[in-house]
PDB file of C-alpha atoms in Angstrom:
ATOM      1  CA  GLY A   1       6.266  13.714   1.567  1.00  0.00           C
ATOM      2  CA  ALA A   2       5.806  12.267  -2.014  1.00  0.00           C
ATOM      3  CA  ARG A   3       5.241   8.936  -0.770  1.00  0.00           C
ATOM      4  CA  CYS A   4       2.510  10.194   1.665  1.00  0.00           C
ATOM      5  CA  VAL A   5       0.830  12.022  -1.172  1.00  0.00           C
ATOM      6  CA  SER A   6       1.200   8.835  -3.341  1.00  0.00           C
ATOM      7  CA  ALA A   7      -0.486   6.644  -0.599  1.00  0.00           C
ATOM      8  CA  VAL A   8      -3.382   9.178   0.005  1.00  0.00           C
ATOM      9  CA  GLY A   9      -3.819   9.816  -3.711  1.00  0.00           C
ATOM     10  CA  ARG A  10      -4.178   6.173  -4.351  1.00  0.00           C
ATOM     11  CA  VAL A  11      -6.674   5.951  -1.731  1.00  0.00           C
ATOM     12  CA  PHE A  12      -8.696   8.848  -3.254  1.00  0.00           C
ATOM     13  CA  HIS A  13      -8.356   7.311  -6.797  1.00  0.00           C
ATOM     14  CA  PHE A  14      -9.815   4.035  -5.168  1.00  0.00           C
ATOM     15  CA  LEU A  15     -12.625   5.689  -3.597  1.00  0.00           C
ATOM     16  CA  GLY A  16     -13.649   7.295  -6.767  1.00  0.00           C
ATOM     17  CA  ASP A  17     -13.099   4.424  -9.252  1.00  0.00           C
ATOM     18  CA  SER A  18     -14.804   1.894  -6.867  1.00  0.00           C
ATOM     19  CA  SER A  19     -18.131   3.737  -7.588  1.00  0.00           C
ATOM     20  CA  LEU A  20     -17.986   3.917 -11.343  1.00  0.00           C
ATOM     21  CA  PRO A  21     -21.373   3.324 -13.039  1.00  0.00           C
ATOM     22  CA  SER A  22     -20.244   0.188 -14.881  1.00  0.00           C
ATOM     23  CA  ALA A  23     -19.682  -1.382 -11.464  1.00  0.00           C
ATOM     24  CA  LEU A  24     -22.651  -0.020  -9.684  1.00  0.00           C
ATOM     25  CA  ALA A  25     -24.565  -3.162  -8.852  1.00  0.00           C
ATOM     26  CA  VAL A  26     -21.512  -4.656  -7.124  1.00  0.00           C
ATOM     27  CA  PRO A  27     -19.067  -1.807  -6.594  1.00  0.00           C
ATOM     28  CA  ALA A  28     -15.411  -2.613  -7.136  1.00  0.00           C
ATOM     29  CA  SER A  29     -14.680  -1.845  -3.496  1.00  0.00           C
ATOM     30  CA  LEU A  30     -17.056  -4.816  -2.604  1.00  0.00           C
ATOM     31  CA  ARG A  31     -15.406  -7.456  -4.756  1.00  0.00           C
ATOM     32  CA  PRO A  32     -13.542 -10.459  -3.224  1.00  0.00           C
ATOM     33  CA  HIS A  33      -9.919  -9.510  -3.310  1.00  0.00           C
ATOM     34  CA  ARG A  34      -7.416  -8.547  -0.848  1.00  0.00           C
ATOM     35  CA  PRO A  35      -5.602  -5.461  -1.743  1.00  0.00           C
ATOM     36  CA  ARG A  36      -1.950  -5.137  -1.814  1.00  0.00           C
ATOM     37  CA  PRO A  37      -0.162  -3.154   0.976  1.00  0.00           C
ATOM     38  CA  LEU A  38      -0.923   0.450   0.901  1.00  0.00           C
ATOM     39  CA  ASP A  39       2.602   1.568   0.394  1.00  0.00           C
ATOM     40  CA  PRO A  40       5.281  -1.160  -0.072  1.00  0.00           C
ATOM     41  CA  ASP A  41       7.971   1.607  -0.559  1.00  0.00           C
ATOM     42  CA  SER A  42      10.847   1.316   1.993  1.00  0.00           C
ATOM     43  CA  VAL A  43       8.825   2.267   4.861  1.00  0.00           C
ATOM     44  CA  GLU A  44      11.531   2.107   7.421  1.00  0.00           C
ATOM     45  CA  ASP A  45      13.410   4.909   5.676  1.00  0.00           C
ATOM     46  CA  GLU A  46      10.475   7.097   5.316  1.00  0.00           C
ATOM     47  CA  PHE A  47       9.021   6.737   8.972  1.00  0.00           C
ATOM     48  CA  GLU A  48      11.791   6.825  11.318  1.00  0.00           C
ATOM     49  CA  LEU A  49      10.042   7.116  14.739  1.00  0.00           C
ATOM     50  CA  SER A  50      11.678  10.435  15.324  1.00  0.00           C
ATOM     51  CA  THR A  51       9.764  11.995  12.383  1.00  0.00           C
ATOM     52  CA  VAL A  52       6.374  10.355  12.982  1.00  0.00           C
ATOM     53  CA  CYS A  53       4.094  12.898  14.716  1.00  0.00           C
ATOM     54  CA  HIS A  54       1.638  10.831  16.592  1.00  0.00           C
ATOM     55  CA  ARG A  55       0.882   9.750  19.942  1.00  0.00           C
ATOM     56  CA  PRO A  56       1.993   5.936  20.054  1.00  0.00           C
ATOM     57  CA  GLU A  57      -0.824   4.857  22.277  1.00  0.00           C
ATOM     58  CA  GLY A  58      -3.217   6.469  19.628  1.00  0.00           C
ATOM     59  CA  LEU A  59      -1.487   4.470  16.776  1.00  0.00           C
ATOM     60  CA  GLU A  60      -1.709   1.086  18.854  1.00  0.00           C
ATOM     61  CA  GLN A  61      -5.395   1.882  19.623  1.00  0.00           C
ATOM     62  CA  LEU A  62      -6.143   2.494  16.057  1.00  0.00           C
ATOM     63  CA  GLN A  63      -4.255  -0.890  14.986  1.00  0.00           C
ATOM     64  CA  GLU A  64      -6.718  -2.794  17.512  1.00  0.00           C
ATOM     65  CA  GLN A  65      -9.781  -0.833  15.985  1.00  0.00           C
ATOM     66  CA  THR A  66      -8.851  -1.368  12.285  1.00  0.00           C
ATOM     67  CA  LYS A  67      -7.481  -3.851   9.980  1.00  0.00           C
ATOM     68  CA  PHE A  68      -4.422  -2.000   8.997  1.00  0.00           C
ATOM     69  CA  THR A  69      -0.866  -2.634  10.167  1.00  0.00           C
ATOM     70  CA  ARG A  70       1.294  -0.310  12.122  1.00  0.00           C
ATOM     71  CA  LYS A  71       3.245   0.572   9.178  1.00  0.00           C
ATOM     72  CA  GLU A  72       0.122   0.997   7.053  1.00  0.00           C
ATOM     73  CA  LEU A  73      -1.323   3.506   9.626  1.00  0.00           C
ATOM     74  CA  GLN A  74       1.794   5.363   9.600  1.00  0.00           C
ATOM     75  CA  VAL A  75       1.910   5.791   5.877  1.00  0.00           C
ATOM     76  CA  LEU A  76      -1.814   6.973   6.141  1.00  0.00           C
ATOM     77  CA  TYR A  77      -1.290   9.282   8.868  1.00  0.00           C
ATOM     78  CA  ARG A  78       1.776  10.942   7.285  1.00  0.00           C
ATOM     79  CA  GLY A  79      -0.156  11.361   4.101  1.00  0.00           C
ATOM     80  CA  PHE A  80      -3.292  12.647   6.027  1.00  0.00           C
ATOM     81  CA  LYS A  81      -1.132  15.300   8.216  1.00  0.00           C
ATOM     82  CA  ASN A  82       0.416  16.392   4.862  1.00  0.00           C
ATOM     83  CA  GLU A  83      -2.923  17.127   3.347  1.00  0.00           C
ATOM     84  CA  CYS A  84      -4.430  18.329   6.538  1.00  0.00           C
ATOM     85  CA  PRO A  85      -1.866  19.685   8.923  1.00  0.00           C
ATOM     86  CA  SER A  86      -4.676  20.521  11.530  1.00  0.00           C
ATOM     87  CA  GLY A  87      -5.574  16.716  11.693  1.00  0.00           C
ATOM     88  CA  ILE A  88      -9.084  17.536  11.010  1.00  0.00           C
ATOM     89  CA  VAL A  89     -10.702  18.098   7.623  1.00  0.00           C
ATOM     90  CA  ASN A  90     -13.964  19.839   6.901  1.00  0.00           C
ATOM     91  CA  GLU A  91     -16.280  19.504   3.799  1.00  0.00           C
ATOM     92  CA  GLU A  92     -14.623  22.277   1.840  1.00  0.00           C
ATOM     93  CA  ASN A  93     -11.064  20.815   2.570  1.00  0.00           C
ATOM     94  CA  PHE A  94     -12.162  17.482   1.574  1.00  0.00           C
ATOM     95  CA  LYS A  95     -13.547  18.586  -1.686  1.00  0.00           C
ATOM     96  CA  GLN A  96     -10.379  20.570  -2.551  1.00  0.00           C
ATOM     97  CA  ILE A  97      -8.163  17.411  -1.811  1.00  0.00           C
ATOM     98  CA  TYR A  98     -10.483  15.188  -3.655  1.00  0.00           C
ATOM     99  CA  SER A  99     -10.361  17.448  -6.777  1.00  0.00           C
ATOM    100  CA  GLN A 100      -6.842  17.128  -6.981  1.00  0.00           C
ATOM    101  CA  PHE A 101      -7.215  13.517  -8.052  1.00  0.00           C
ATOM    102  CA  PHE A 102      -9.985  13.923 -10.485  1.00  0.00           C
ATOM    103  CA  PRO A 103      -9.074  17.103 -12.319  1.00  0.00           C
ATOM    104  CA  GLN A 104     -10.774  15.846 -15.527  1.00  0.00           C
ATOM    105  CA  GLY A 105     -14.314  16.582 -14.004  1.00  0.00           C
ATOM    106  CA  ASP A 106     -16.149  18.322 -11.227  1.00  0.00           C
ATOM    107  CA  SER A 107     -15.933  15.942  -8.186  1.00  0.00           C
ATOM    108  CA  SER A 108     -17.348  18.336  -5.734  1.00  0.00           C
ATOM    109  CA  THR A 109     -20.809  16.810  -5.410  1.00  0.00           C
ATOM    110  CA  TYR A 110     -19.575  13.308  -5.058  1.00  0.00           C
ATOM    111  CA  ALA A 111     -16.943  14.296  -2.662  1.00  0.00           C
ATOM    112  CA  THR A 112     -19.723  15.889  -0.309  1.00  0.00           C
ATOM    113  CA  PHE A 113     -21.511  12.442  -0.561  1.00  0.00           C
ATOM    114  CA  LEU A 114     -18.209  10.665   0.402  1.00  0.00           C
ATOM    115  CA  PHE A 115     -17.320  13.222   3.094  1.00  0.00           C
ATOM    116  CA  ASN A 116     -20.878  12.589   4.710  1.00  0.00           C
ATOM    117  CA  ALA A 117     -20.154   8.804   4.560  1.00  0.00           C
ATOM    118  CA  PHE A 118     -16.934   9.318   6.518  1.00  0.00           C
ATOM    119  CA  ASP A 119     -18.431  11.895   8.857  1.00  0.00           C
ATOM    120  CA  THR A 120     -20.378   9.183  10.681  1.00  0.00           C
ATOM    121  CA  ASN A 121     -21.126  11.517  13.835  1.00  0.00           C
ATOM    122  CA  HIS A 122     -22.405  14.275  11.645  1.00  0.00           C
ATOM    123  CA  ASP A 123     -20.147  16.888  13.230  1.00  0.00           C
ATOM    124  CA  GLY A 124     -18.958  18.366  10.048  1.00  0.00           C
ATOM    125  CA  SER A 125     -15.374  17.309  10.315  1.00  0.00           C
ATOM    126  CA  VAL A 126     -13.640  14.037   9.496  1.00  0.00           C
ATOM    127  CA  SER A 127     -10.487  13.361  11.920  1.00  0.00           C
ATOM    128  CA  PHE A 128      -7.846  10.875  11.045  1.00  0.00           C
ATOM    129  CA  GLU A 129      -9.521   8.232  13.177  1.00  0.00           C
ATOM    130  CA  ASP A 130     -12.724   8.779  11.135  1.00  0.00           C
ATOM    131  CA  PHE A 131     -10.807   8.452   7.833  1.00  0.00           C
ATOM    132  CA  VAL A 132      -9.141   5.086   8.902  1.00  0.00           C
ATOM    133  CA  ALA A 133     -12.253   3.736  10.422  1.00  0.00           C
ATOM    134  CA  GLY A 134     -14.025   4.061   7.008  1.00  0.00           C
ATOM    135  CA  LEU A 135     -11.183   2.869   4.904  1.00  0.00           C
ATOM    136  CA  SER A 136     -10.621  -0.291   7.199  1.00  0.00           C
ATOM    137  CA  VAL A 137     -14.249  -1.196   6.223  1.00  0.00           C
ATOM    138  CA  ILE A 138     -13.918  -0.417   2.657  1.00  0.00           C
ATOM    139  CA  LEU A 139     -10.609  -2.122   2.117  1.00  0.00           C
ATOM    140  CA  ARG A 140     -10.527  -4.870   4.769  1.00  0.00           C
ATOM    141  CA  GLY A 141     -13.999  -5.386   5.927  1.00  0.00           C
ATOM    142  CA  THR A 142     -16.283  -8.331   5.317  1.00  0.00           C
ATOM    143  CA  ILE A 143     -18.559  -8.276   2.473  1.00  0.00           C
ATOM    144  CA  ASP A 144     -21.545  -7.457   4.537  1.00  0.00           C
ATOM    145  CA  ASP A 145     -19.486  -4.549   6.311  1.00  0.00           C
ATOM    146  CA  ARG A 146     -18.645  -3.060   2.853  1.00  0.00           C
ATOM    147  CA  LEU A 147     -22.191  -3.569   1.558  1.00  0.00           C
ATOM    148  CA  ASN A 148     -23.577  -1.668   4.763  1.00  0.00           C
ATOM    149  CA  TRP A 149     -20.949   1.142   4.011  1.00  0.00           C
ATOM    150  CA  ALA A 150     -21.750   1.332   0.343  1.00  0.00           C
ATOM    151  CA  PHE A 151     -25.562   1.480   1.348  1.00  0.00           C
ATOM    152  CA  ASN A 152     -24.901   4.448   3.759  1.00  0.00           C
ATOM    153  CA  LEU A 153     -23.114   6.339   0.917  1.00  0.00           C
ATOM    154  CA  TYR A 154     -26.027   5.894  -1.363  1.00  0.00           C
ATOM    155  CA  ASP A 155     -28.683   6.748   1.322  1.00  0.00           C
ATOM    156  CA  LEU A 156     -28.239  10.390   1.133  1.00  0.00           C
ATOM    157  CA  ASN A 157     -30.488  11.501   3.859  1.00  0.00           C
ATOM    158  CA  LYS A 158     -29.840   8.518   5.994  1.00  0.00           C
ATOM    159  CA  ASP A 159     -33.461   7.396   6.403  1.00  0.00           C
ATOM    160  CA  GLY A 160     -32.676   3.644   5.760  1.00  0.00           C
ATOM    161  CA  CYS A 161     -33.747   3.514   2.184  1.00  0.00           C
ATOM    162  CA  ILE A 162     -32.471   4.505  -1.196  1.00  0.00           C
ATOM    163  CA  THR A 163     -34.950   6.275  -3.480  1.00  0.00           C
ATOM    164  CA  LYS A 164     -34.572   6.681  -7.129  1.00  0.00           C
ATOM    165  CA  GLU A 165     -33.763  10.445  -6.719  1.00  0.00           C
ATOM    166  CA  GLU A 166     -30.871   9.726  -4.185  1.00  0.00           C
ATOM    167  CA  MET A 167     -29.559   7.188  -6.815  1.00  0.00           C
ATOM    168  CA  LEU A 168     -29.900   9.605  -9.503  1.00  0.00           C
ATOM    169  CA  ASP A 169     -27.921  12.283  -7.616  1.00  0.00           C
ATOM    170  CA  ILE A 170     -25.144   9.833  -6.940  1.00  0.00           C
ATOM    171  CA  MET A 171     -25.009   8.667 -10.604  1.00  0.00           C
ATOM    172  CA  LYS A 172     -25.094  12.167 -11.895  1.00  0.00           C
ATOM    173  CA  SER A 173     -22.220  13.149  -9.308  1.00  0.00           C
ATOM    174  CA  ILE A 174     -20.119  10.053 -10.678  1.00  0.00           C
ATOM    175  CA  TYR A 175     -20.499  11.135 -14.178  1.00  0.00           C
ATOM    176  CA  ASP A 176     -19.674  14.645 -13.380  1.00  0.00           C
ATOM    177  CA  MET A 177     -16.481  13.549 -11.652  1.00  0.00           C
ATOM    178  CA  MET A 178     -15.417  11.437 -14.561  1.00  0.00           C
ATOM    179  CA  GLY A 179     -15.830  14.394 -16.836  1.00  0.00           C
ATOM    180  CA  LYS A 180     -13.976  14.110 -20.213  1.00  0.00           C
ATOM    181  CA  TYR A 181     -13.833  10.324 -19.911  1.00  0.00           C
ATOM    182  CA  THR A 182     -17.526  10.006 -20.240  1.00  0.00           C
ATOM    183  CA  TYR A 183     -18.566  13.158 -22.006  1.00  0.00           C
ATOM    184  CA  PRO A 184     -19.391  14.142 -24.710  1.00  0.00           C
ATOM    185  CA  ALA A 185     -19.941  10.419 -25.821  1.00  0.00           C
ATOM    186  CA  LEU A 186     -22.313   9.743 -22.872  1.00  0.00           C
ATOM    187  CA  ARG A 187     -25.973  10.424 -23.743  1.00  0.00           C
ATOM    188  CA  GLU A 188     -27.823  12.593 -21.308  1.00  0.00           C
ATOM    189  CA  GLU A 189     -30.048  10.041 -20.156  1.00  0.00           C
ATOM    190  CA  ALA A 190     -27.533   7.552 -19.392  1.00  0.00           C
ATOM    191  CA  PRO A 191     -27.429   8.213 -15.436  1.00  0.00           C
ATOM    192  CA  ARG A 192     -31.380   7.860 -15.403  1.00  0.00           C
ATOM    193  CA  GLU A 193     -31.250   4.545 -17.424  1.00  0.00           C
ATOM    194  CA  HIS A 194     -28.581   3.222 -14.946  1.00  0.00           C
ATOM    195  CA  VAL A 195     -30.788   4.151 -11.949  1.00  0.00           C
ATOM    196  CA  GLU A 196     -33.726   2.430 -13.520  1.00  0.00           C
ATOM    197  CA  SER A 197     -31.568  -0.841 -14.260  1.00  0.00           C
ATOM    198  CA  PHE A 198     -30.446  -0.547 -10.577  1.00  0.00           C
ATOM    199  CA  PHE A 199     -33.773  -0.476  -9.216  1.00  0.00           C
ATOM    200  CA  GLN A 200     -35.058  -3.133 -11.502  1.00  0.00           C
ATOM    201  CA  LYS A 201     -32.506  -5.420  -9.967  1.00  0.00           C
ATOM    202  CA  MET A 202     -32.460  -4.225  -6.366  1.00  0.00           C
ATOM    203  CA  ASP A 203     -36.117  -3.373  -5.573  1.00  0.00           C
ATOM    204  CA  ARG A 204     -37.460  -6.641  -5.055  1.00  0.00           C
ATOM    205  CA  ASN A 205     -40.864  -5.719  -3.664  1.00  0.00           C
ATOM    206  CA  LYS A 206     -41.330  -2.921  -6.291  1.00  0.00           C
ATOM    207  CA  ASP A 207     -42.448  -0.394  -3.595  1.00  0.00           C
ATOM    208  CA  GLY A 208     -40.065   2.470  -5.165  1.00  0.00           C
ATOM    209  CA  VAL A 209     -37.367   2.259  -2.609  1.00  0.00           C
ATOM    210  CA  VAL A 210     -34.335  -0.063  -1.797  1.00  0.00           C
ATOM    211  CA  THR A 211     -33.857  -1.084   1.627  1.00  0.00           C
ATOM    212  CA  ILE A 212     -30.631  -2.370   3.276  1.00  0.00           C
ATOM    213  CA  GLU A 213     -31.991  -6.017   3.121  1.00  0.00           C
ATOM    214  CA  GLU A 214     -32.791  -5.762  -0.440  1.00  0.00           C
ATOM    215  CA  PHE A 215     -29.452  -4.206  -1.251  1.00  0.00           C
ATOM    216  CA  ILE A 216     -27.433  -6.718   0.685  1.00  0.00           C
ATOM    217  CA  GLU A 217     -29.454  -9.604  -0.559  1.00  0.00           C
ATOM    218  CA  SER A 218     -28.945  -8.516  -4.445  1.00  0.00           C
ATOM    219  CA  CYS A 219     -25.405  -7.725  -3.864  1.00  0.00           C
ATOM    220  CA  GLN A 220     -24.644 -11.092  -2.273  1.00  0.00           C
ATOM    221  CA  LYS A 221     -26.542 -13.036  -5.014  1.00  0.00           C
ATOM    222  CA  ASP A 222     -24.552 -11.198  -7.548  1.00  0.00           C
ATOM    223  CA  PHE A 223     -21.390 -11.859  -5.488  1.00  0.00           C
ATOM    224  CA  MET A 224     -22.296 -15.776  -5.345  1.00  0.00           C
ATOM    225  CA  GLU A 225     -22.697 -15.689  -9.056  1.00  0.00           C
ATOM    226  CA  ASP A 226     -19.650 -13.909  -9.789  1.00  0.00           C
ATOM    227  CA  LEU A 227     -17.793 -16.454  -7.660  1.00  0.00           C
ATOM    228  CA  GLY A 228     -19.448 -19.455  -9.219  1.00  0.00           C
ATOM    229  CA  LEU A 229     -18.668 -18.282 -12.614  1.00  0.00           C
ATOM    230  CA  TRP A 230     -15.042 -17.711 -11.408  1.00  0.00           C
ATOM    231  CA  ASN A 231     -14.871 -21.047 -10.083  1.00  0.00           C
ATOM    232  CA  ARG A 232     -16.339 -22.984 -13.396  1.00  0.00           C
ATOM    233  CA  GLU A 233     -13.732 -20.814 -15.407  1.00  0.00           C
ATOM    234  CA  LYS A 234     -11.142 -21.789 -13.030  1.00  0.00           C
ATOM    235  CA  ASN A 235     -12.090 -25.535 -13.200  1.00  0.00           C
ATOM    236  CA  SER A 236     -12.357 -25.526 -17.130  1.00  0.00           C
ATOM    237  CA  LEU A 237      -9.017 -23.996 -17.335  1.00  0.00           C
ATOM    238  CA  GLU A 238      -7.446 -26.531 -14.961  1.00  0.00           C
ATOM    239  CA  GLY A 239      -9.189 -29.341 -16.988  1.00  0.00           C
ATOM    240  CA  SER A 240      -7.989 -28.046 -20.190  1.00  0.00           C
ATOM    241  CA  ARG A 241      -4.479 -27.929 -18.910  1.00  0.00           C
ATOM    242  CA  ASN A 242      -4.625 -31.402 -17.333  1.00  0.00           C
ATOM    243  CA  GLY A 243      -5.899 -32.771 -20.596  1.00  0.00           C
ATOM    244  CA  ASN A 244      -2.873 -31.295 -22.293  1.00  0.00           C
TER     245      ASN A 244
END
C-alpha cells in the first residue's frame, strides 16, 4: 500500500507544484520534459495479477486511450483504489485527499478547481478513467493538449475565456494552498499583481479577457523563447568545451 500512496502522492504534489505562481505564464506541467516513470519500485512484486483488482479488458482499453504503460496504470489504479475504495471520488473526498499532500495551507478551493477540471462530464464525480485521462494529458500530452487542459482549469465557469476575476480566484487559491511557504512574507496585493502581469502578457487585444487562442499563442511564444535560450546556452557550453 505504501508504494501506491507514494505514487498518488507524487501525482498530487505535481498537480499543486505545477501551478505555483512563479510558473504561471508557462506552468511547470507544460514545460518540455518527459517525466520519469510514475513508480520505478519493483512493480512486479507489488502487482501480482492475483492482487490487482481490475478488469483486464478495462486496463487494456485505458492503455489504448492514454499514454501510460500497463504497469503505470496498475500503480495508479492501486493507489486510486487505496484512496477511493468505491472507485469514484466526489468533490469532498477529492478535497480531503488533496489536503493530505498540502498540510501547510488551505488547499480546499484549489482542489475544487482541479476537481472540476477532471470532472469533464460535470456529473459531480471523478472515476479512475476520468483521473488517468486527465493525467495522461498533463504528463504525456502534446504542448497544445496541455495548454488546452490548463486553460480549462483557469476558465472557472467554462465559458471559453479567462477573466481577471477568475484568474484572481485561482491565484488566491494557490497562495492559500502554499500556506506558510508564502505567508507572512507575501504582500497581500501579490496575487492581484500577478494577475495584472498575466493579463499584460496574455490579453493581446486588451479586451479584458484571455481567449484560448491568446493563451496558447502566448504560451507557445514563451516556450519557443525558452527553447531558443536553452539551445543558445547548450551551444555556448559545447563551444567552450571544444575550445578547451
